[in-house]
Tab-separated table of C-alpha atoms in Angstrom:
chain	number	residue	atom	x	y	z
Q	1	MET	CA	8.630	3.311	-27.643
Q	2	THR	CA	8.127	6.117	-24.943
Q	3	SER	CA	9.734	5.098	-21.843
Q	4	ALA	CA	7.348	4.609	-19.002
Q	5	SER	CA	9.575	6.309	-16.445
Q	6	GLU	CA	9.019	9.400	-18.592
Q	7	LEU	CA	5.887	9.398	-18.574
Q	8	ARG	CA	5.815	10.179	-14.303
Q	9	SER	CA	2.616	12.089	-13.753
Q	10	GLY	CA	4.100	14.842	-11.032
Q	11	LYS	CA	3.107	12.388	-7.836
Q	12	THR	CA	5.618	12.926	-5.179
Q	13	HIS	CA	4.399	9.812	-3.182
Q	14	ARG	CA	4.507	12.002	-0.282
Q	15	ASP	CA	1.306	10.579	1.653
Q	16	GLU	CA	2.586	7.276	0.780
Q	17	ASN	CA	2.242	4.774	3.827
Q	18	PHE	CA	4.482	2.278	2.671
Q	19	PRO	CA	7.713	2.910	3.731
Q	20	VAL	CA	9.608	0.975	1.608
Q	21	ALA	CA	13.653	0.489	2.346
Q	22	SER	CA	13.991	2.364	5.310
Q	23	TRP	CA	17.326	3.235	7.434
Q	24	ILE	CA	16.512	0.327	10.032
Q	25	ILE	CA	16.294	-2.416	7.000
Q	26	HIS	CA	19.831	-4.112	6.356
Q	27	PRO	CA	21.800	-2.444	3.773
Q	28	ARG	CA	21.998	-5.844	1.644
Q	29	HIS	CA	18.551	-5.633	0.495
Q	30	ARG	CA	17.408	-1.680	0.533
Q	31	ALA	CA	19.227	-2.011	-3.889
Q	32	LEU	CA	16.222	-5.319	-4.189
Q	33	ILE	CA	13.446	-3.499	-2.657
Q	34	LEU	CA	14.545	0.248	-4.232
Q	35	SER	CA	14.201	-1.984	-7.492
Q	36	PHE	CA	11.024	-3.263	-6.643
Q	37	TYR	CA	9.776	0.086	-5.526
Q	38	ASN	CA	10.933	1.405	-8.098
Q	39	PHE	CA	8.672	-0.673	-11.090
Q	40	VAL	CA	6.251	-0.236	-8.561
Q	41	ARG	CA	6.129	3.756	-8.237
Q	42	THR	CA	6.137	4.330	-12.080
Q	43	ALA	CA	3.660	1.535	-12.680
Q	44	ASP	CA	1.420	3.107	-10.798
Q	45	ASP	CA	1.986	6.562	-12.183
Q	46	ILE	CA	1.284	4.980	-15.401
Q	47	ALA	CA	-2.549	3.977	-13.767
Q	48	ASP	CA	-2.951	7.159	-11.888
Q	49	HIS	CA	-1.693	9.556	-15.804
Q	50	ALA	CA	-4.103	12.189	-15.765
Q	51	THR	CA	-3.748	12.594	-20.290
Q	52	LEU	CA	-2.877	9.094	-21.268
Q	53	ALA	CA	-5.632	6.922	-22.346
Q	54	ALA	CA	-6.665	3.997	-21.240
Q	55	ASP	CA	-5.674	1.695	-23.835
Q	56	GLU	CA	-2.559	3.066	-24.274
Q	57	LYS	CA	-1.885	2.429	-19.935
Q	58	LEU	CA	-2.616	-0.406	-19.731
Q	59	ARG	CA	-0.532	-1.200	-22.853
Q	60	TYR	CA	2.038	0.331	-20.672
Q	61	LEU	CA	1.498	-1.711	-18.694
Q	62	ASP	CA	1.863	-5.446	-20.365
Q	63	LEU	CA	4.980	-4.107	-21.410
Q	64	MET	CA	6.023	-3.712	-18.286
Q	65	GLU	CA	5.057	-6.890	-17.455
Q	66	ALA	CA	6.715	-8.603	-20.609
Q	67	GLU	CA	10.221	-6.761	-20.102
Q	68	LEU	CA	9.958	-7.684	-16.353
Q	69	LEU	CA	9.647	-11.257	-17.747
Q	70	GLY	CA	12.574	-11.156	-20.212
Q	71	GLY	CA	10.940	-9.956	-23.362
Q	72	GLY	CA	13.076	-6.880	-23.963
Q	73	ASP	CA	14.768	-3.626	-22.683
Q	74	THR	CA	12.979	-0.666	-22.943
Q	75	GLN	CA	11.821	-0.406	-19.556
Q	76	PRO	CA	14.849	0.659	-16.976
Q	77	GLU	CA	12.676	-0.287	-13.911
Q	78	ALA	CA	11.716	-3.621	-15.509
Q	79	VAL	CA	14.902	-4.618	-16.606
Q	80	ASN	CA	16.295	-2.963	-13.178
Q	81	LEU	CA	13.933	-5.367	-11.159
Q	82	ARG	CA	14.586	-8.555	-13.428
Q	83	ARG	CA	17.873	-8.219	-12.693
Q	84	ALA	CA	17.660	-7.584	-9.278
Q	85	LEU	CA	15.502	-10.614	-8.711
Q	86	ALA	CA	17.743	-12.943	-11.029
Q	87	GLU	CA	20.227	-11.855	-8.408
Q	88	ARG	CA	18.872	-13.358	-5.640
Q	89	ALA	CA	16.704	-16.450	-7.699
Q	90	MET	CA	13.540	-14.746	-6.722
Q	91	PRO	CA	10.307	-15.481	-8.651
Q	92	PRO	CA	8.517	-11.992	-9.980
Q	93	ARG	CA	5.366	-12.925	-8.574
Q	94	HIS	CA	4.908	-10.135	-6.174
Q	95	ALA	CA	5.500	-7.795	-9.107
Q	96	LEU	CA	2.783	-9.320	-11.797
Q	97	ASP	CA	-0.025	-9.302	-8.582
Q	98	VAL	CA	0.691	-5.389	-8.424
Q	99	LEU	CA	0.280	-5.185	-11.995
Q	100	VAL	CA	-3.073	-7.148	-11.654
Q	101	ALA	CA	-4.316	-3.892	-9.415
Q	102	PHE	CA	-3.202	-1.251	-11.800
Q	103	ARG	CA	-4.989	-2.604	-14.394
Q	104	MET	CA	-7.836	-2.511	-12.290
Q	105	ASP	CA	-7.319	1.133	-11.558
Q	106	VAL	CA	-6.876	1.647	-15.050
Q	107	THR	CA	-11.103	-0.635	-15.899
Q	108	LYS	CA	-12.490	-0.382	-12.033
Q	109	LEU	CA	-14.175	3.368	-10.970
Q	110	ARG	CA	-16.126	1.585	-8.313
Q	111	TYR	CA	-16.223	-0.919	-5.484
Q	112	GLU	CA	-19.040	-2.157	-4.465
Q	113	ASN	CA	-18.517	-4.098	-1.002
Q	114	TRP	CA	-15.997	-4.629	1.487
Q	115	ASP	CA	-14.769	-8.278	-0.096
Q	116	ASP	CA	-14.694	-5.898	-3.383
Q	117	VAL	CA	-12.000	-3.885	-1.953
Q	118	ILE	CA	-10.207	-6.754	-0.206
Q	119	HIS	CA	-9.639	-8.148	-3.565
Q	120	TYR	CA	-8.397	-5.040	-4.795
Q	121	CYS	CA	-5.792	-5.092	-1.807
Q	122	ARG	CA	-5.027	-9.168	-2.624
Q	123	TYR	CA	-2.849	-7.160	-5.298
Q	124	SER	CA	-2.746	-3.968	-4.872
Q	125	ALA	CA	-1.407	-4.086	-0.967
Q	126	MET	CA	-0.866	-7.731	-0.085
Q	127	PRO	CA	1.825	-8.139	-2.488
Q	128	VAL	CA	4.570	-5.819	-1.266
Q	129	GLY	CA	4.911	-7.231	2.284
Q	130	ARG	CA	4.539	-10.882	1.105
Q	131	PHE	CA	7.499	-9.248	-1.163
Q	132	MET	CA	9.080	-7.683	2.044
Q	133	LEU	CA	8.829	-11.606	3.854
Q	134	ASP	CA	9.745	-13.348	0.998
Q	135	VAL	CA	13.460	-10.738	0.474
Q	136	HIS	CA	13.784	-11.895	4.179
Q	137	GLY	CA	13.578	-15.793	3.945
Q	138	GLU	CA	10.599	-15.161	6.306
Q	139	SER	CA	8.105	-18.328	6.208
Q	140	THR	CA	4.937	-17.965	4.025
Q	141	SER	CA	3.568	-18.261	7.792
Q	142	THR	CA	3.551	-15.092	8.397
Q	143	TRP	CA	1.489	-14.184	4.819
Q	144	ALA	CA	-1.366	-13.527	6.627
Q	145	ALA	CA	-0.792	-11.329	9.787
Q	146	SER	CA	1.332	-9.393	7.457
Q	147	ASP	CA	-2.230	-9.582	4.569
Q	148	ALA	CA	-4.316	-7.527	7.589
Q	149	LEU	CA	-1.160	-5.130	7.737
Q	150	CYS	CA	-0.829	-4.137	4.202
Q	151	ALA	CA	-4.369	-4.174	3.800
Q	152	GLY	CA	-5.520	-1.814	6.648
Q	153	LEU	CA	-2.350	0.339	5.543
Q	154	GLN	CA	-4.198	0.387	1.651
Q	155	ILE	CA	-7.169	1.671	3.203
Q	156	ASN	CA	-6.438	3.889	5.561
Q	157	ASN	CA	-4.860	5.750	2.091
Q	158	HIS	CA	-7.588	4.865	0.643
Q	159	LEU	CA	-9.670	6.921	3.251
Q	160	GLN	CA	-7.698	10.109	3.644
Q	161	ASP	CA	-6.998	10.823	-0.193
Q	162	CYS	CA	-10.532	9.646	-0.855
Q	163	ALA	CA	-11.822	12.968	-2.713
Q	164	LYS	CA	-8.310	13.307	-4.145
Q	165	ASP	CA	-8.806	10.186	-5.812
Q	166	TYR	CA	-12.660	10.910	-7.054
Q	167	LYS	CA	-11.674	14.849	-8.195
Q	168	ASP	CA	-8.926	14.112	-10.140
Q	169	LEU	CA	-9.288	10.384	-11.438
Q	170	ASN	CA	-13.057	9.666	-10.804
Q	171	ARG	CA	-11.772	6.681	-8.505
Q	172	VAL	CA	-13.525	5.588	-5.509
Q	173	TYR	CA	-12.415	2.715	-3.351
Q	174	LEU	CA	-15.175	3.743	-0.643
Q	175	PRO	CA	-17.994	0.837	-1.130
Q	176	ARG	CA	-21.367	1.140	-2.731
Q	177	ASP	CA	-22.980	-0.844	-0.292
Q	178	ALA	CA	-21.167	1.359	2.882
Q	179	LEU	CA	-22.184	4.927	0.720
Q	180	ALA	CA	-25.565	3.351	1.036
Q	181	ALA	CA	-25.959	1.990	4.529
Q	182	SER	CA	-25.251	5.934	5.299
Q	183	GLY	CA	-26.950	7.803	2.835
Q	184	ALA	CA	-24.098	8.941	2.226
Q	185	SER	CA	-23.423	9.734	-2.479
Q	186	VAL	CA	-20.195	9.259	-4.470
Q	187	GLU	CA	-20.855	13.535	-5.273
Q	188	MET	CA	-20.440	14.112	-1.519
Q	189	LEU	CA	-16.938	13.802	-2.234
Q	190	GLY	CA	-17.011	16.754	-4.488
Q	191	GLU	CA	-17.562	18.902	-1.303
Q	192	ALA	CA	-15.123	21.594	0.814
Q	193	LYS	CA	-16.767	19.379	4.244
Q	194	SER	CA	-17.851	15.989	4.385
Q	195	PRO	CA	-21.752	16.044	4.911
Q	196	PRO	CA	-22.652	13.833	7.958
Q	197	ALA	CA	-23.946	11.111	5.945
Q	198	LEU	CA	-20.573	10.992	4.311
Q	199	LEU	CA	-18.398	11.510	7.575
Q	200	ALA	CA	-20.919	8.485	8.762
Q	201	CYS	CA	-19.571	5.992	5.975
Q	202	LEU	CA	-15.797	7.396	6.079
Q	203	GLN	CA	-15.935	7.043	10.006
Q	204	ALA	CA	-17.479	3.750	9.799
Q	205	LEU	CA	-15.099	2.295	6.999
Q	206	ALA	CA	-12.342	3.378	9.420
Q	207	VAL	CA	-13.709	1.582	12.923
Q	208	ARG	CA	-13.403	-1.469	10.385
Q	209	THR	CA	-9.881	-1.244	9.131
Q	210	GLU	CA	-8.355	-0.696	12.879
Q	211	THR	CA	-9.944	-4.288	13.217
Q	212	LEU	CA	-8.254	-5.557	10.253
Q	213	LEU	CA	-4.919	-3.511	11.534
Q	214	ASP	CA	-5.459	-5.119	15.659
Q	215	GLU	CA	-5.812	-8.795	13.166
Q	216	SER	CA	-1.777	-7.895	11.953
Q	217	LYS	CA	-0.316	-7.031	15.493
Q	218	SER	CA	1.296	-10.400	16.001
Q	219	LEU	CA	3.713	-9.432	12.393
Q	220	GLY	CA	6.307	-8.053	14.285
Q	221	ALA	CA	6.768	-11.702	16.664
Q	222	GLU	CA	6.113	-13.690	13.985
Q	223	VAL	CA	9.750	-12.520	11.704
Q	224	ARG	CA	13.018	-13.860	13.037
Q	225	ASP	CA	14.722	-10.901	11.231
Q	226	PHE	CA	15.092	-8.004	14.103
Q	227	ARG	CA	15.907	-5.060	11.562
Q	228	LEU	CA	12.587	-6.711	9.610
Q	229	GLY	CA	10.377	-6.787	12.996
Q	230	LEU	CA	12.104	-3.018	14.235
Q	231	GLU	CA	10.596	-2.206	10.491
Q	232	ILE	CA	7.092	-3.582	11.091
Q	233	SER	CA	6.473	-2.292	14.390
Q	234	VAL	CA	7.081	1.680	12.674
Q	235	ILE	CA	4.786	0.755	10.039
Q	236	GLN	CA	1.857	-0.830	12.825
Q	237	ALA	CA	2.821	2.835	14.594
Q	238	PHE	CA	2.001	4.886	11.745
Q	239	ALA	CA	-1.085	2.615	10.716
Q	240	ASP	CA	-1.985	2.723	14.080
Q	241	LYS	CA	-1.761	6.801	14.076
Q	242	ILE	CA	-3.776	6.768	11.206
Q	243	VAL	CA	-7.081	5.309	11.523
Q	244	GLY	CA	-7.181	7.115	14.644
Q	245	MET	CA	-7.229	9.819	13.078
Q	246	LEU	CA	-9.888	8.370	10.762
Q	247	LYS	CA	-11.958	7.597	13.282
Q	248	VAL	CA	-12.909	10.947	14.371
Q	249	ARG	CA	-11.694	13.454	11.384
Q	250	ASP	CA	-13.059	14.455	8.172
Q	251	PRO	CA	-10.532	13.963	5.882
Q	252	LEU	CA	-12.068	16.518	2.954
Q	253	SER	CA	-11.722	19.326	5.570
Q	254	GLU	CA	-9.238	17.814	8.332
Q	255	ARG	CA	-5.199	16.901	8.122
Q	256	VAL	CA	-5.666	13.099	8.498
Q	257	HIS	CA	-1.589	12.714	7.725
Q	258	LEU	CA	1.346	12.463	10.041
Q	259	SER	CA	3.611	15.510	9.866
Q	260	PRO	CA	7.138	14.781	9.825
Q	261	LEU	CA	6.923	15.196	13.783
Q	262	GLU	CA	4.342	13.081	13.896
Q	263	LEU	CA	6.261	9.762	12.220
Q	264	LEU	CA	9.617	10.201	13.738
Q	265	GLY	CA	7.731	9.884	17.542
Q	266	GLN	CA	5.673	7.074	16.101
Q	267	SER	CA	9.085	5.443	14.033
Q	268	PHE	CA	10.805	6.255	17.646
Q	269	ALA	CA	7.803	4.545	19.767
Q	270	GLY	CA	7.549	1.797	17.073
Q	271	ILE	CA	11.406	0.819	17.770
Q	272	ALA	CA	11.319	0.918	21.067
Q	273	GLY	CA	7.967	-1.302	22.249
Q	274	GLU	CA	9.389	-3.637	19.385
Q	275	MET	CA	13.119	-3.952	21.564
Q	276	ALA	CA	11.129	-4.267	24.156
Q	277	ARG	CA	9.014	-6.928	23.079
Q	278	ARG	CA	12.212	-8.955	21.901
Q	279	ALA	CA	14.023	-8.091	24.842
Q	280	THR	CA	11.490	-9.805	27.336
Q	281	GLY	CA	9.946	-12.704	24.854
Q	282	ARG	CA	6.339	-11.088	25.108
Q	283	ARG	CA	3.832	-11.759	22.248
Q	284	PRO	CA	1.388	-9.012	21.285
Q	285	VAL	CA	-1.918	-10.391	21.979
Q	286	SER	CA	-4.137	-10.429	18.046
Q	287	ASN	CA	-6.569	-12.246	16.184
Q	288	PRO	CA	-3.848	-14.810	13.889
Q	289	ALA	CA	-6.523	-14.951	11.957
Q	290	ALA	CA	-6.232	-12.076	8.323
Q	291	GLY	CA	-9.263	-11.798	7.521
Q	292	ALA	CA	-8.110	-11.100	4.242
């Protein structure tokens, strides 16, 4: 059978809202994190493949899971992650959770309400944060704030790419009830500019996502690892900047992604803020419940 990595859809993931194994993270963790990232990105490319039939996509995702669990050696991303996890005596639970989301991407094209979207995030995004926390030996008490941050990042991405997802994959993560409440329709995503009803829906969802991100702001203070705390602060700064754009801009006709200069600026701001917070012992004010 063809290796899953040979089915890459051509995506570059330039809009990725989940920075992975950046220079901030300690070098001893990077190989494992990159193995996880490569596994997830390969599975993502299978789910989003432009020409592969749905049953073939599911068959490849099943194969990735089987080989992650030791049932073969034909899929290098699965084998590499399996070996990397074994070196740390870590279970594959988070990678298995992410595969649930990719199967949903193959079989589920519409979402009914906010809770339905959060359920998707439970498998598509939250396991990424939980994995990072486990790699660093952090307590599971940090999961609630991490879940909120990862869900916020994922929904930011859904809003940024809503037109592309609809046009390329007929996949719509915007909740049906939110569209209906604004008088918008799915078909509006195919237009060059958002009609007022759709723009109202998108910006209302951005406001709701901002609230979710507010619930994650305790995370940097909750983790013990200094480098991870810096990484989280940078990611939080990215997320806050993006959701600010989404609250006032139209993803169909305006830029809602960070430029290289903005990425650099937000990185320095996040690092400086976290270093200052740790130096003074301040804790960020936030809602301790993740709401996700």
